Structure formats: structure tokens, C-alpha cells
CSV table of C-alpha atoms in Angstrom, one decimal:
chain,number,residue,atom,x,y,z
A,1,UNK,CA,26.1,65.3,69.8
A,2,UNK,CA,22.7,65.9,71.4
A,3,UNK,CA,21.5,62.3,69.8
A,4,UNK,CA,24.2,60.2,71.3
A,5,UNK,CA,22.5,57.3,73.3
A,6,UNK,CA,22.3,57.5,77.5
A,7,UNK,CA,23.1,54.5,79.1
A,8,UNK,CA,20.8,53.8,81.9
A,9,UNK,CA,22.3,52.5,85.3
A,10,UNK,CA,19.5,51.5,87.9
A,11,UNK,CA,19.8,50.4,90.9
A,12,UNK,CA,19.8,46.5,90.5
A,13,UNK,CA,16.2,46.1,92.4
A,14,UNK,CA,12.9,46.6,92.9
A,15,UNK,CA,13.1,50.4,93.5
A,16,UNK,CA,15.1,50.7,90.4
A,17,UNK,CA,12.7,49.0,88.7
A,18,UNK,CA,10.5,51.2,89.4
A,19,UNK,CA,12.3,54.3,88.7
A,20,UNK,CA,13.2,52.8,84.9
A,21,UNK,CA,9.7,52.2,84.8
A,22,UNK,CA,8.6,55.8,85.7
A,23,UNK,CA,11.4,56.9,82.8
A,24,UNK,CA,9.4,54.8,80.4
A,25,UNK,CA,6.3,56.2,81.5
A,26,UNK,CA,6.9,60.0,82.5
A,27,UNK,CA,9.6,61.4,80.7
A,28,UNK,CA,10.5,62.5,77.3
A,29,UNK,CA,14.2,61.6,77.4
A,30,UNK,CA,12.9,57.8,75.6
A,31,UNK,CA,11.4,60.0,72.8
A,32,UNK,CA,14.2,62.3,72.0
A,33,UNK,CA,17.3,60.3,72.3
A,34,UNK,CA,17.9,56.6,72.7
A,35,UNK,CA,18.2,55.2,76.1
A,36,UNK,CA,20.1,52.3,76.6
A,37,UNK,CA,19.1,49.5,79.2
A,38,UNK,CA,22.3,47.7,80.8
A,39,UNK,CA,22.4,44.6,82.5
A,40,UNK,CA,23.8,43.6,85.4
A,41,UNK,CA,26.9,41.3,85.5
A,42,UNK,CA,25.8,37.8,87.2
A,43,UNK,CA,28.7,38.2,89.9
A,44,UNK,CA,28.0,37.6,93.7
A,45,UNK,CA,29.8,40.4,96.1
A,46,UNK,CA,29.4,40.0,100.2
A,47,UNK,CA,27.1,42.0,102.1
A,48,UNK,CA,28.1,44.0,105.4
A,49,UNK,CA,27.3,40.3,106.8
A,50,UNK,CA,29.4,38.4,105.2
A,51,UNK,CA,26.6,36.7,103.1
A,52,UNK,CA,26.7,36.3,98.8
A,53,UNK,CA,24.5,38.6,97.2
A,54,UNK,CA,24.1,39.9,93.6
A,55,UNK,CA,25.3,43.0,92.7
A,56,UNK,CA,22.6,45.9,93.5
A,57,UNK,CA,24.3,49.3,93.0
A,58,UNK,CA,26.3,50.8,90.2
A,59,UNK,CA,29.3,52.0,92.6
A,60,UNK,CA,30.0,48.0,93.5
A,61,UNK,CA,30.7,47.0,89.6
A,62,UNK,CA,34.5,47.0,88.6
A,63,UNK,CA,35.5,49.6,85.7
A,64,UNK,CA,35.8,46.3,83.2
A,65,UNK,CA,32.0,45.3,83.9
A,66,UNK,CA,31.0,48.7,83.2
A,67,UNK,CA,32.4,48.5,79.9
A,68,UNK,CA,31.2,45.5,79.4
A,69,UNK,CA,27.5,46.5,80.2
A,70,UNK,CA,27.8,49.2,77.9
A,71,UNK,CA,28.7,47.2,75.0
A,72,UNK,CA,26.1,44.6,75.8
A,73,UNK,CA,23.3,47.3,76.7
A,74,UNK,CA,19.7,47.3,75.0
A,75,UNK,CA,17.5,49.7,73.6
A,76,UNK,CA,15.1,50.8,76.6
A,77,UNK,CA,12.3,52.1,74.2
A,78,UNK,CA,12.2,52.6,70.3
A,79,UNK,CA,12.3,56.5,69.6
């Protein structure tokens, strides 16, 4: 089972960004096994302020929109 695809959950800004970039860049994980980009759900969730925001953080999806992301998820980098 060591070729079964990782699925990718980044933080849902710009330091995320960065650290997906860093994968690309650094790591051998894209060139042994696939890596799996998902993409966050378009829903709005309130901030400790009571203001709409996008969802930024893995822990605040429900169980369904993890699924769904994974289903829906993109190859990060051809192996």
C-alpha cells in the first residue's frame, strides 16, 4: 500500500500556501507517491467576532465536506 495517494490538507491561507509550496519544492513525498491537492469548500463560518469568513483550517470543515474534498481533490505534481 506504500503508493496509495496522500491527500494534502493546508491551512486555507497564505502560510499554507507557502508550506504546499515548500512540499513542491523540497520534498521527495511528490516524486514517490501521488499527492493530492484538495480544495476548500466555498462556505462562510463566523470568526470569534462574529464576522463571515471563509473557511481557513482543516478542524472547522464538517466530516461531509472532507469527503467531499477528497473525491474532488487534484493531483499536486505528476510523479
Amino acid at each position: 500500500d506504500l503508493d496509495l495517494p496522500v491527500y494534502f490538507f493546508r491551512d486555507n491561507d497564505p502560510t499554507g500556501e507557502k508550506a504546499q509550496q515548500k512540499l513542491v519544492e523540497e520534498s521527495t513525498l511528490c516524486k514517490q507517491v501521488p499527492v493530492m491537492q484538495v480544495r476548500y469548500p466555498k462556505r462562510l463560518i463566523l470568526d470569534a467576532k462574529g464576522n463571515e469568513r471563509p473557511i481557513k483550517d482543516p478542524d472547522e470543515l464538517r466530516p461531509e465536506e472532507v469527503d467531499s474534498m477528497i473525491e474532488d481533490a487534484r493531483l499536486l505534481l505528476p510523479i
